[in-house]
Structures are given as C-alpha cells and as structure tokens.
mmCIF file of C-alpha atoms and ligand atoms in Angstrom:
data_model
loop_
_atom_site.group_PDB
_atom_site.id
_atom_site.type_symbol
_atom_site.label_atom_id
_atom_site.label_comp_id
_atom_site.label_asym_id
_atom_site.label_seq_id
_atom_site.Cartn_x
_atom_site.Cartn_y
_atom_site.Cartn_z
ATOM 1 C CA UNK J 1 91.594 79.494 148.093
ATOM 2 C CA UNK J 2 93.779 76.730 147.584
ATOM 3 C CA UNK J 3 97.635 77.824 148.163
ATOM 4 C CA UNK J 4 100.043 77.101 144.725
ATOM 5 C CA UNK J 5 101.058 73.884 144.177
ATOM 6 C CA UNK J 6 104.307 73.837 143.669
ATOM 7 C CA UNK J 7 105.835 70.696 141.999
ATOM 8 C CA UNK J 8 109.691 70.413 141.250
ATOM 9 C CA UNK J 9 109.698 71.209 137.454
ATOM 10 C CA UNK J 10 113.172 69.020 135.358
ATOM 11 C CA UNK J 11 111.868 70.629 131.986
ATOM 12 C CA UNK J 12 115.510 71.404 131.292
ATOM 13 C CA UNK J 13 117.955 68.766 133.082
ATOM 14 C CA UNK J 14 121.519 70.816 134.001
ATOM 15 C CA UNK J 15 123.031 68.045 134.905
ATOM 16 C CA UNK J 16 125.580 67.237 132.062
ATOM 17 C CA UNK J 17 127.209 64.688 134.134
ATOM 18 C CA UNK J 18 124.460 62.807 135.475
ATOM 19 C CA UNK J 19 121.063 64.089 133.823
ATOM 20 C CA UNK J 20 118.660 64.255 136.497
ATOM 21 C CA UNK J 21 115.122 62.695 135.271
ATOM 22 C CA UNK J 22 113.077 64.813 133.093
ATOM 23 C CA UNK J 23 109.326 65.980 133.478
ATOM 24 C CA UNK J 24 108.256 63.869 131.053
ATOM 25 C CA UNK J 25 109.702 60.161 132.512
ATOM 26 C CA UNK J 26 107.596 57.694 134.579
ATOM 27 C CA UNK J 27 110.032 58.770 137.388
ATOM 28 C CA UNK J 28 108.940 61.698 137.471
ATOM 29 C CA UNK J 29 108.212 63.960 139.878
ATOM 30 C CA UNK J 30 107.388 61.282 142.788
ATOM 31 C CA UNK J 31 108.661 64.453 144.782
ATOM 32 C CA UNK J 32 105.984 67.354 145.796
ATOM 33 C CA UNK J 33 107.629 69.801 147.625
ATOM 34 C CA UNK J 34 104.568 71.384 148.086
ATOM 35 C CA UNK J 35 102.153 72.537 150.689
ATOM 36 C CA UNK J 36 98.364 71.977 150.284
ATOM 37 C CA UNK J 37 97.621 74.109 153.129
ATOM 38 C CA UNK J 38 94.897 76.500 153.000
ATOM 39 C CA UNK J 39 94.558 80.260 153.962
ATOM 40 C CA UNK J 40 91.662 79.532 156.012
ATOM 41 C CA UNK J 41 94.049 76.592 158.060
ATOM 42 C CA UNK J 42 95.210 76.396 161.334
ATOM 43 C CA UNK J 43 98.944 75.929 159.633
ATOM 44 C CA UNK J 44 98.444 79.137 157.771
ATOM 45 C CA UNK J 45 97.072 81.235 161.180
ATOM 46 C CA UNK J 46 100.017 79.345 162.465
ATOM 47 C CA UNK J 47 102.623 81.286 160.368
ATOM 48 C CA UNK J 48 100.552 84.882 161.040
ATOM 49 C CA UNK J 49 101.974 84.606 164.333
ATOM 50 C CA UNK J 50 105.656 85.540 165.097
ATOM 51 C CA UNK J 51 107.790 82.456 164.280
ATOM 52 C CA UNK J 52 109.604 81.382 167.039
ATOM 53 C CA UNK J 53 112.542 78.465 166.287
ATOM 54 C CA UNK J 54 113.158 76.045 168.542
ATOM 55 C CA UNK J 55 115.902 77.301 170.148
ATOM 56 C CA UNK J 56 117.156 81.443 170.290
ATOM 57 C CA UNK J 57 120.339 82.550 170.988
ATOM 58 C CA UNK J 58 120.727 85.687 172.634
ATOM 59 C CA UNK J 59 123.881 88.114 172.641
ATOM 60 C CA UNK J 60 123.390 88.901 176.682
ATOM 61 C CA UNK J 61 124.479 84.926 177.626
ATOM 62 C CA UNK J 62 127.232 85.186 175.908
ATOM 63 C CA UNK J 63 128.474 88.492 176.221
ATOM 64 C CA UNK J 64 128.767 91.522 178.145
ATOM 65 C CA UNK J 65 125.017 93.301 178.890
ATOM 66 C CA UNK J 66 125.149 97.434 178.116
ATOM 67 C CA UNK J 67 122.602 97.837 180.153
ATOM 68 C CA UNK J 68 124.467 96.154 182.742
ATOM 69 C CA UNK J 69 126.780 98.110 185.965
ATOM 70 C CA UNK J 70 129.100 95.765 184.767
ATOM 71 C CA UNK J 71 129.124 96.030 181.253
ATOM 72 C CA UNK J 72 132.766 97.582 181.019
ATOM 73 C CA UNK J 73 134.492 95.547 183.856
ATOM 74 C CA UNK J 74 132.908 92.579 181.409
ATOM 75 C CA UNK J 75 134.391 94.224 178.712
ATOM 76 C CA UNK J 76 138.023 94.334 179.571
ATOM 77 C CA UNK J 77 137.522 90.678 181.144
ATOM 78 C CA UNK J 78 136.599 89.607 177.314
ATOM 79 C CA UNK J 79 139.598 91.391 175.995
ATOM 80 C CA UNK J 80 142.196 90.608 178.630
ATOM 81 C CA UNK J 81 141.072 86.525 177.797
ATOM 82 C CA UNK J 82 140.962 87.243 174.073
ATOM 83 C CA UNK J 83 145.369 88.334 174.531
ATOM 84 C CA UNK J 84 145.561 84.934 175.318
ATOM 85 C CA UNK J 85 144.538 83.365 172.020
ATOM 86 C CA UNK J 86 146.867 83.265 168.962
ATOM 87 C CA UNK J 87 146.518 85.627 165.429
ATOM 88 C CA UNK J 88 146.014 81.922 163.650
ATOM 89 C CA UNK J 89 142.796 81.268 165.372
ATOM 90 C CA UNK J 90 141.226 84.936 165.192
ATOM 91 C CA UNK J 91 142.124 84.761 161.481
ATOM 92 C CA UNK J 92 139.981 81.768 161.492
ATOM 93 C CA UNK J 93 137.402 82.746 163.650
ATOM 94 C CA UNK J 94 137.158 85.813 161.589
ATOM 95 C CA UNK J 95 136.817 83.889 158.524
ATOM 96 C CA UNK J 96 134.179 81.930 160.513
ATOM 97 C CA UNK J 97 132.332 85.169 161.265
ATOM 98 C CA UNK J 98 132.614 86.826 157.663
ATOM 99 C CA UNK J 99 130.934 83.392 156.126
ATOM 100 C CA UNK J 100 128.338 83.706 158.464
ATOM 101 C CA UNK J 101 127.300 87.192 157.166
ATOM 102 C CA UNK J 102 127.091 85.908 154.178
ATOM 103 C CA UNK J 103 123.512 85.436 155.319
ATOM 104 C CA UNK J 104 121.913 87.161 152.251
ATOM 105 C CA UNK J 105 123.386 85.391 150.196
ATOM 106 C CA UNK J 106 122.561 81.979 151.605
ATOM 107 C CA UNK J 107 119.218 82.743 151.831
ATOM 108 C CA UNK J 108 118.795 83.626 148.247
ATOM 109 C CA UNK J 109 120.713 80.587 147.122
ATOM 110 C CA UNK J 110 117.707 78.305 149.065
ATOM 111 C CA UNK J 111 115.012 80.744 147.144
ATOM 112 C CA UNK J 112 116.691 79.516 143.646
ATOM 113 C CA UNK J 113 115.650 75.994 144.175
ATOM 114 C CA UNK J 114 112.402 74.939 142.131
ATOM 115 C CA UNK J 115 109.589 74.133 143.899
ATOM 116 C CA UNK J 116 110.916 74.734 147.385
ATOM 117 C CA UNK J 117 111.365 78.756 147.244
ATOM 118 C CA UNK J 118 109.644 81.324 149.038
ATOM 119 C CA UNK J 119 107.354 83.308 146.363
ATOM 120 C CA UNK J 120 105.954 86.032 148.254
ATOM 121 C CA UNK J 121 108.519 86.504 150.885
ATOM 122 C CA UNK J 122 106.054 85.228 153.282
ATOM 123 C CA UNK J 123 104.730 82.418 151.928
ATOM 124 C CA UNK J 124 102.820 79.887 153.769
ATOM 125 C CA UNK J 125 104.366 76.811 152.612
ATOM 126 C CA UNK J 126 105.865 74.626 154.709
ATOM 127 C CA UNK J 127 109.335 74.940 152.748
ATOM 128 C CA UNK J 128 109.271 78.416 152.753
ATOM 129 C CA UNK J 129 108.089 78.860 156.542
ATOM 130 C CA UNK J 130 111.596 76.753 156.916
ATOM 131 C CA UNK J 131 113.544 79.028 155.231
ATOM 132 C CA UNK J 132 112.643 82.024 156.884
ATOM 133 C CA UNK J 133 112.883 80.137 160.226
ATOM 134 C CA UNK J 134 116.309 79.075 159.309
ATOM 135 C CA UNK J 135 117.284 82.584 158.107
ATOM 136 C CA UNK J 136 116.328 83.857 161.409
ATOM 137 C CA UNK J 137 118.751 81.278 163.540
ATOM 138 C CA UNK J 138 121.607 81.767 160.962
ATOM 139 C CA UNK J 139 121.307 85.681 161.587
ATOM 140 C CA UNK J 140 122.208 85.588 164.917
ATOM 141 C CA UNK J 141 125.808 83.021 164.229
ATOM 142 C CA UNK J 142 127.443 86.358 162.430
ATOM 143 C CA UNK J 143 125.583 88.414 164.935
ATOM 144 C CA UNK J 144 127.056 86.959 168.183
ATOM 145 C CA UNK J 145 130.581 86.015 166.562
ATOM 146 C CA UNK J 146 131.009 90.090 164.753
ATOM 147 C CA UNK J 147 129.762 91.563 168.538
ATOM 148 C CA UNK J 148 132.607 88.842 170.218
ATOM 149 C CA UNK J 149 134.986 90.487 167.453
ATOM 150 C CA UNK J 150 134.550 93.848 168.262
ATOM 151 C CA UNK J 151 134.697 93.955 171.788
ATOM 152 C CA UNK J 152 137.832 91.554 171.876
ATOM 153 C CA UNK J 153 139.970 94.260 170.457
ATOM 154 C CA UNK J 154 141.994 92.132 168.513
ATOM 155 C CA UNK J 155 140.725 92.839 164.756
ATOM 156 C CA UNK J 156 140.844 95.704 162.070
ATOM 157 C CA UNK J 157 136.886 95.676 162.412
ATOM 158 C CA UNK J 158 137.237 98.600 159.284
ATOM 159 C CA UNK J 159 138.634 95.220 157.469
ATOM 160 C CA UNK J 160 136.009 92.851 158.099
ATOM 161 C CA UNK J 161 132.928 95.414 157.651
ATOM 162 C CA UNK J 162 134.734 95.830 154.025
ATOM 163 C CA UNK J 163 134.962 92.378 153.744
ATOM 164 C CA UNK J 164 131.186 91.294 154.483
ATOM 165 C CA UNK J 165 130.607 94.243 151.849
ATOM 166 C CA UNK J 166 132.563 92.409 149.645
ATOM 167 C CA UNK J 167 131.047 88.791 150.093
ATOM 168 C CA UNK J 168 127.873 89.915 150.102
ATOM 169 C CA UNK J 169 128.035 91.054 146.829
ATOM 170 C CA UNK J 170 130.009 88.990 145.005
ATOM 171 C CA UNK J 171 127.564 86.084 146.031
ATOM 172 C CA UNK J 172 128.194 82.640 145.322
ATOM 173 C CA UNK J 173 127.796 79.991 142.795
ATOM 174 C CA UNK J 174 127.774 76.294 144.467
ATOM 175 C CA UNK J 175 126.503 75.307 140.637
ATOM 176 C CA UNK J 176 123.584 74.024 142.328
ATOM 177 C CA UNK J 177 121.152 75.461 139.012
ATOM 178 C CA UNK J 178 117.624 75.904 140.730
ATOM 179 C CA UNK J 179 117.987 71.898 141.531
ATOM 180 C CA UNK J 180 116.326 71.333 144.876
ATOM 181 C CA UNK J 181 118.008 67.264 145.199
ATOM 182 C CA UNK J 182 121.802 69.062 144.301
ATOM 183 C CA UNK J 183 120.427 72.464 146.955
ATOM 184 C CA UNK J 184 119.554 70.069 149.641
ATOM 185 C CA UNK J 185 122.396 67.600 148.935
ATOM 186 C CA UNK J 186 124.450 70.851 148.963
ATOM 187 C CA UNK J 187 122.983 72.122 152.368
ATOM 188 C CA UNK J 188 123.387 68.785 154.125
ATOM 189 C CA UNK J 189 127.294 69.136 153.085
ATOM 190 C CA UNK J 190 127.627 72.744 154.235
ATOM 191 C CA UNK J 191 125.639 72.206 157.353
ATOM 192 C CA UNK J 192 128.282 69.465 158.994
ATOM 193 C CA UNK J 193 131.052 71.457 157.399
ATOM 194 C CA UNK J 194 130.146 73.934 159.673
ATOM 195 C CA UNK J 195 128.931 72.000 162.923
ATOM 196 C CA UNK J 196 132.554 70.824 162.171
ATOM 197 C CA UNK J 197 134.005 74.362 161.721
ATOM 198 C CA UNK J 198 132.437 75.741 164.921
ATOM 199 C CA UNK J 199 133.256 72.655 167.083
ATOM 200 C CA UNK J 200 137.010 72.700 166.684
ATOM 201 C CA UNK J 201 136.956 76.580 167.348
ATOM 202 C CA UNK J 202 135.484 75.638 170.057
ATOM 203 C CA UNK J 203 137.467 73.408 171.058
ATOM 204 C CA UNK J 204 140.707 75.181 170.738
ATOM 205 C CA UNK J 205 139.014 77.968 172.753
ATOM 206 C CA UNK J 206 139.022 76.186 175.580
ATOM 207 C CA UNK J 207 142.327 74.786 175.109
ATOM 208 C CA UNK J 208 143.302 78.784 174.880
ATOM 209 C CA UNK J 209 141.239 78.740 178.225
ATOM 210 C CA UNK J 210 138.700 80.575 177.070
ATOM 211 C CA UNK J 211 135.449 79.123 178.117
ATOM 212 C CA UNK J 212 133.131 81.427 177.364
ATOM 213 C CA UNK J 213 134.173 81.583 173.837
ATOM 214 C CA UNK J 214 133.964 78.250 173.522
ATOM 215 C CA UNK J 215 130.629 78.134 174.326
ATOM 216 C CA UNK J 216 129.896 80.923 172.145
ATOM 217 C CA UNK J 217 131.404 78.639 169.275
ATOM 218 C CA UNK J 218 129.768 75.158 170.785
ATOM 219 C CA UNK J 219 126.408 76.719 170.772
ATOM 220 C CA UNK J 220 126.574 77.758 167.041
ATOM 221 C CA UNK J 221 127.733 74.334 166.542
ATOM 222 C CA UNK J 222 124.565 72.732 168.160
ATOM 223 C CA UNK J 223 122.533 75.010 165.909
ATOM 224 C CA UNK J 224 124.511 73.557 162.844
ATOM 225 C CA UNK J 225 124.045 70.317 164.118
ATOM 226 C CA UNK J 226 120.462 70.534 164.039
ATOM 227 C CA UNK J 227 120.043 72.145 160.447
ATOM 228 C CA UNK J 228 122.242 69.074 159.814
ATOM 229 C CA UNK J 229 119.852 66.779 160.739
ATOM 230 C CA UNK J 230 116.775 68.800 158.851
ATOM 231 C CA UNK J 231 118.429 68.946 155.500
ATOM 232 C CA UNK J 232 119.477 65.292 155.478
ATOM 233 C CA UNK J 233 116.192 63.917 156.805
ATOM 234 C CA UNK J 234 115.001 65.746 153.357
ATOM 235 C CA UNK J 235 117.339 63.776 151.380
ATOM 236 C CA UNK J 236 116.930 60.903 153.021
ATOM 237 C CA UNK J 237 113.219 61.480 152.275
ATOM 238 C CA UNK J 238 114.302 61.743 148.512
ATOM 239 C CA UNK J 239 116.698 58.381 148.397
ATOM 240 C CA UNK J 240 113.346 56.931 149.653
ATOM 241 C CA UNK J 241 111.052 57.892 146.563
ATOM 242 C CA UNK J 242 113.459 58.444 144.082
ATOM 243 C CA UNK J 243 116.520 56.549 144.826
ATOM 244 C CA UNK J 244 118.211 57.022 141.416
ATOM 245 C CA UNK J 245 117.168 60.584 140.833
ATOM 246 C CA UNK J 246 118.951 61.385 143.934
ATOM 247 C CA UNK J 247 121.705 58.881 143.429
ATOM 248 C CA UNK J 248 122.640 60.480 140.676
ATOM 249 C CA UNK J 249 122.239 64.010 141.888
ATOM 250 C CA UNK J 250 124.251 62.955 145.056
ATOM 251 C CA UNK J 251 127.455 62.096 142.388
ATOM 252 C CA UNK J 252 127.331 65.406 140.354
ATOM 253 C CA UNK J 253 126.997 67.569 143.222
ATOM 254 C CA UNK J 254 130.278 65.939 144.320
ATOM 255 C CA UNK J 255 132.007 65.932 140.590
ATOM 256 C CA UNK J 256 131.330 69.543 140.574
ATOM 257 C CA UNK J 257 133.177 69.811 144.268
ATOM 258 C CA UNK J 258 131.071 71.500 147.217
ATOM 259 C CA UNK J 259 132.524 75.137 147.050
ATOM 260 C CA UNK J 260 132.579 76.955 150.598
ATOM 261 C CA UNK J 261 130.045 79.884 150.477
ATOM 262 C CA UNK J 262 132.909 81.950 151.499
ATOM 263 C CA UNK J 263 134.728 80.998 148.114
ATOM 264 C CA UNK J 264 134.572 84.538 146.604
ATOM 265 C CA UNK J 265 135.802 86.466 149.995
ATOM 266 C CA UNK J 266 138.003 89.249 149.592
ATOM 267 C CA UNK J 267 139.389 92.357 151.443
ATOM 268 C CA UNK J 268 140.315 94.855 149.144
ATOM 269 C CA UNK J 269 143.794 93.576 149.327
ATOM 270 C CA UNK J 270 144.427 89.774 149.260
ATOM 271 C CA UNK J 271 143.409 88.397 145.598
ATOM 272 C CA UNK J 272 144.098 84.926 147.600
ATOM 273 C CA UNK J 273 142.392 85.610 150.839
ATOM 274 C CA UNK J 274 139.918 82.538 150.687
ATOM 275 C CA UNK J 275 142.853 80.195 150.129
ATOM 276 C CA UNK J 276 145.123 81.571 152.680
ATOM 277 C CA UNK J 277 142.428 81.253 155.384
ATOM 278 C CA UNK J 278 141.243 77.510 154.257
ATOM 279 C CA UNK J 279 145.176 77.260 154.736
ATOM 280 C CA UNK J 280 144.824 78.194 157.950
ATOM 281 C CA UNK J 281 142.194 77.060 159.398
ATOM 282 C CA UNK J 282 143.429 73.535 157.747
ATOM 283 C CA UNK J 283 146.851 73.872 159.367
ATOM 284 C CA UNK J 284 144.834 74.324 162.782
ATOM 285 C CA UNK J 285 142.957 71.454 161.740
ATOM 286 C CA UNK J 286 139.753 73.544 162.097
ATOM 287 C CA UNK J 287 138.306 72.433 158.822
ATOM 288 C CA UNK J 288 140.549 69.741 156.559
ATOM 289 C CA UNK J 289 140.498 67.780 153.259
ATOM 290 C CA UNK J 290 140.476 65.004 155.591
ATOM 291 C CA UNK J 291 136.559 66.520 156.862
ATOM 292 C CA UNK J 292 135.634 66.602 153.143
ATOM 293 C CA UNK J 293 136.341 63.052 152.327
ATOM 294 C CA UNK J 294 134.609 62.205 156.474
ATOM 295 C CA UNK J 295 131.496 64.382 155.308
ATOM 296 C CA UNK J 296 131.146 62.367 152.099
ATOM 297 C CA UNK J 297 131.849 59.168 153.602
ATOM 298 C CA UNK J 298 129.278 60.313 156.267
ATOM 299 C CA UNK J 299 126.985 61.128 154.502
ATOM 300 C CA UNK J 300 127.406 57.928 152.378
ATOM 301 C CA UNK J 301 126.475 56.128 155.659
ATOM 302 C CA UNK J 302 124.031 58.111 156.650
ATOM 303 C CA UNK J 303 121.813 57.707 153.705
ATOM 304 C CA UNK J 304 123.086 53.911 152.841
ATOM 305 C CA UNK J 305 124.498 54.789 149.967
ATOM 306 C CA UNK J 306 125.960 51.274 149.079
ATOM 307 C CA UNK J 307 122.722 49.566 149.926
ATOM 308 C CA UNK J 308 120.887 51.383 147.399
ATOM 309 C CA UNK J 309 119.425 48.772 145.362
ATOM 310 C CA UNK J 310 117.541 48.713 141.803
ATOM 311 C CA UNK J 311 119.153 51.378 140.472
ATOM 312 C CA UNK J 312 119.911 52.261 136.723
ATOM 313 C CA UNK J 313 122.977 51.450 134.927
ATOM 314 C CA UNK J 314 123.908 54.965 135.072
ATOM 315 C CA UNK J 315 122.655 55.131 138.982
ATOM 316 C CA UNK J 316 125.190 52.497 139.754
ATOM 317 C CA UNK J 317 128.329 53.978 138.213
ATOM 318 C CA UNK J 318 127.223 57.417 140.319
ATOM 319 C CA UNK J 319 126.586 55.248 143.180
ATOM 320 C CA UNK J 320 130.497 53.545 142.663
ATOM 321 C CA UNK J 321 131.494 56.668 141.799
ATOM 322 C CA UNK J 322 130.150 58.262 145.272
ATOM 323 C CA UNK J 323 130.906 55.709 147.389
ATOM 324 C CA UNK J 324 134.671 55.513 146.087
ATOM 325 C CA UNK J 325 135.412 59.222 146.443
ATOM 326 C CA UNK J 326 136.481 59.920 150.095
ATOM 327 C CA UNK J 327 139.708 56.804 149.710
ATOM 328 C CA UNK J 328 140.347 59.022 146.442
ATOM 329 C CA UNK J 329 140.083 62.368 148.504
ATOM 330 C CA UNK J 330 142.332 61.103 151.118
ATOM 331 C CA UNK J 331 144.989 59.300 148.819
ATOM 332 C CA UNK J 332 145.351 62.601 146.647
ATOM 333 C CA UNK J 333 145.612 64.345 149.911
ATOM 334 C CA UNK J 334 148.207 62.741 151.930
ATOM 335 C CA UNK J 335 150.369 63.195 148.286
ATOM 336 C CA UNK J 336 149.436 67.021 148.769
ATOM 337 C CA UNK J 337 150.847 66.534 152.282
ATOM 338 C CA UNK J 338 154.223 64.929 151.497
ATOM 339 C CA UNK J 339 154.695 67.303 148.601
ATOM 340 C CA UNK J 340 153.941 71.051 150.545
ATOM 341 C CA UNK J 341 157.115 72.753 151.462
ATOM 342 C CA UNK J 342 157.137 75.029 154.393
ATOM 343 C CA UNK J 343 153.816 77.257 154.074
ATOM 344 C CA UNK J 344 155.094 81.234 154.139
ATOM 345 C CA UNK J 345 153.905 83.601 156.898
ATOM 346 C CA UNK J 346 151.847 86.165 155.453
ATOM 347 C CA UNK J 347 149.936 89.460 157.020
ATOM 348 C CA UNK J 348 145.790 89.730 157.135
ATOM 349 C CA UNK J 349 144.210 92.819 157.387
ATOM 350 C CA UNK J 350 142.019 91.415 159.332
ATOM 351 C CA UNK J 351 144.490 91.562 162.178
ATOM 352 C CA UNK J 352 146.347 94.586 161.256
ATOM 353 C CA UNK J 353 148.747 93.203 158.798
ATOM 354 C CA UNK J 354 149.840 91.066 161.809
ATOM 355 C CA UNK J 355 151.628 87.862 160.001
ATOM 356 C CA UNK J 356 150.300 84.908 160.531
ATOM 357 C CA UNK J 357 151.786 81.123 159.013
ATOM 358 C CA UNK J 358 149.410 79.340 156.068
HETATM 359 FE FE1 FE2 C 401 125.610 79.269 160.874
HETATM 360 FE FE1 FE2 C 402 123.436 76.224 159.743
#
C-alpha cells in the first residue's frame, strides 16, 4: 500500500501581502513534499528501528555523573564556577533555557505546515521522520541547560518551572498559517538566531572562565548550526523550482517580522518579561537588532537573493523589498540607539528578585 501523497495544498492563499500562488496556477505546486515510500521499503523498515540522529548529546559529558564517587565534589565545583558569572548572563541563559522548553510547542508549529506534517505521529515520510528526529535533538538543549541551572544554585528554579508552564501554554503564533515556504523560511531564521544565541553565551562563558559551560553552550550551538543548514538547503531547494513563490513568501515572512518563540514568556509576575530579557541579552550583545538585519542579509546571500532572475512584477518589488531591509533595520536601529536613555535596573524572579540592568 502506497503511503499518502501529500502535496502542498494553496486552496486559500493567507498571504495578504504577497499572495502566494494558488492551486489552480501553472505554478503550481512544482513542490511535493511528499514521500512515495512504501510500507513494504527498506526506508519504511528503516524508521521501525530506533532513530538515532547524527549526533547525541548526553548530560554525563557535560555535567556531574550521580552515579559517580564524585558526583557531589563535581557538584560544588559547578557551583563554586557558576559565583563567578554575573546575574545579566544567568538571566539570559535562563531565558535561553526557558525557549528551549518550549519544545512542544515548536514541534506542533512544524506539524501545522501543509504537506510536510506528521499525520500519524509516526509517520513514515521523510518530512515527518525529520521532525521527530529534530524533536529528539532539540529535547535534550532545555534538558542539559535546566540540569546546568539547577545544580548551579544560582536561580529561583520554582520561577522557571512556572515559567516553562507558562510558555508552554500560551504557545506561539510566528503567523506562519499552515504555509510550509513561510514555516521553513521561518525555521531557517530561528535556527541561526539561535546558533547565534548559544555561541555568544558561550563565548562569554569562557570569558567568565567557565569552560565547561561554554562548551555546554558551544555544543548546542553546533546542533543549531546544523538544523541551520537542513532548513535552508529546503529553501534553497524551493528558490530552485519556484523562485517567485518563494520570493515572495521570503518578503512577507519578513513584513510580518520573525517573532522569537519565546515572545509570549511570562512568570506570573513581569507583564514585560520577554522584552526585558531581549533587553538584556541585547545589552550583552548575546542576540541584537544588529543579528536580525545579519540573518536577513545572510540569508539574502545565502540563497542569492539579488540574482534571482525572471521573476514577476510583484516577485521583484518582494525581492527589492527583501534585499533592502537589513540597511533599513540597521538605520532605524542606530536612531533607537542614540535616542535610549539610561535602561533602569529591574529584579527577575528568575534570580530571586536579584536586580539586574536592561
Ligand atoms: Fe535548540
Ligand atoms: Fe535547532
């Protein structure tokens, strides 16, 4: 028996902005993100193993082993380096942390988009056997960075578990509407804006001296890295077959702004908290406006953006419009800059009410 066919379906374009191609044109859809495998294949008895991703992370190399004689002399080594590091960068890290247990929710938002979702929970198509492989290597970010958390002694653990509680259900709504070109487009932002994320924590780790934390933070940024590359191979794929479907998919996803997934985070206390920690983790130059406009104007190069030739009339405004966007970003920025006044100091629960500067 012959596995669903699953072809992206544009009966009802969202897009008011740029109106993505609909069933009905020549167009489309060039783009079958489908699997033709069978039950009987060797892909299919494949997947009936136990998936393993390319590349595990396990708590024990990074952290203190339980089972271990030294487990508590590990322990208060962990804590006595984590004292070294200032409230600023835990408040980040912690934000860092809560987004990745967001998990649920991320995984969901992939299972909205048409023809790519996973409609049995274990399906055997190839987009879905990505999914649940990605899940899987995603899990174990929040995993490693909550377990690093708790044993450094230096948050209101109480306050986070509240907060994932939170996040998780509020969701998230990247206005991404069951569109796999704006999900994937989506994904390939989100993916470097957290290989980003994780690098710099990383890197002021080990200017805090704290190398294995840094490596706990470098290694989640390889794994970013990597998803990275996946989800824009996939677009790349799509500027190939459809360049102005995805051209103009490429300029609404950026009209509508890429919201963080953490966007709706709160702690039963801050009706700001997702601000005040982007304010953070901007002032410590974690994650910037100034990596926005990069990603965009990354990703512009990446996929050749302003090579694209043949495109429609309305494919080459949301090409200019694209490809014009990260000066714009930068400009409105630097005004942002010259304009702020000295940020307050304010407390986070995730720290104990400790105050930290925005
Ligand atoms: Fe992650
Ligand atoms: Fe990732």
């Amino acid at each position: 028996m012959a596995v669903k066919l699953n072809a992206i379906n544009f009966q009802s374009p969202k897009c008011p902005s740029f109106a993505l191609p609909a069933i009905a044109s020549p167009r489309s859809p060039k783009f079958y993100m489908a699997s033709t495998l069978h039950s009987g294949s060797k892909d299919v008895r494949t997947v009936k193993k136990p998936f393993s991703p390319p590349r595990k992370i396990h708590d024990q190399d990074f952290l203190p082993y339980p089972a271990s004689e030294e487990f508590h002399d590990q322990v208060k080594e962990l804590s006595e380096r984590a004292k070294e590091i200032p409230d600023d960068f835990f408040v980040v890290l912690v934000g860092d942390m809560i987004t990745e247990e967001a998990l649920p929710t991320y995984q969901t938002l992939l299972n909205t988009f048409d023809g790519v979702r996973d409609e049995t929970g274990a399906s055997p198509t190839s987009w879905a056997i990505w999914t649940r492989a990605w899940t899987a290597e995603e899990n174990r970010h929040g995993d490693l960075l909550n377990k690093y958390l708790y044993l450094s002694g230096r948050v209101n653990m109480k306050q986070l578990e509240k907060t994932i509680q939170y996040l998780i259900g509020s969701g998230m709504d990247p206005r991404i509407e069951n569109n796999p070109y704006l999900g994937f487009i989506y994904t390939s932002f989100q993916e470097r804006a957290t290989f980003i994320s994780h690098g710099n924590t990383a890197r002021l780790a080990r200017e805090h001296g704290d190398f294995k934390l840094a490596q706990i933070c470098g290694t989640i940024a390889a794994d970013e890295k990597r998803h990275e590359t996946a989800y824009t191979k996939i677009v790349e794929k799509l500027f190939e077959i459809d360049p102005d479907g995805t051209m103009l998919a490429f300029a609404d996803m950026m009209k509508k702004k890429i919201s963080m997934p953490a966007h709706l985070v709160y702690d039963g206390r801050d009706d700001n908290l997702f601000d005040h920690f982007s304010a953070v983790a901007q002032r410590l130059d974690v994650y910037t406006a100034k990596d926005y406009a990069d990603i965009i104007e990354h990703l512009v190069r990446r996929w050749k953006v302003e090579k694209l030739i043949g495109l429609s009339a309305e494919g080459q405004k949301a090409q200019d419009y694209v490809c014009g966007l990260p000066p714009k970003i930068r400009r409105l920025e630097e005004r942002a800059q010259t304009q702020s006044k000295q940020a307050p100091r304010i407390p986070f629960s995730w720290i104990h009410d400790r105050e930290v500067q925005l």
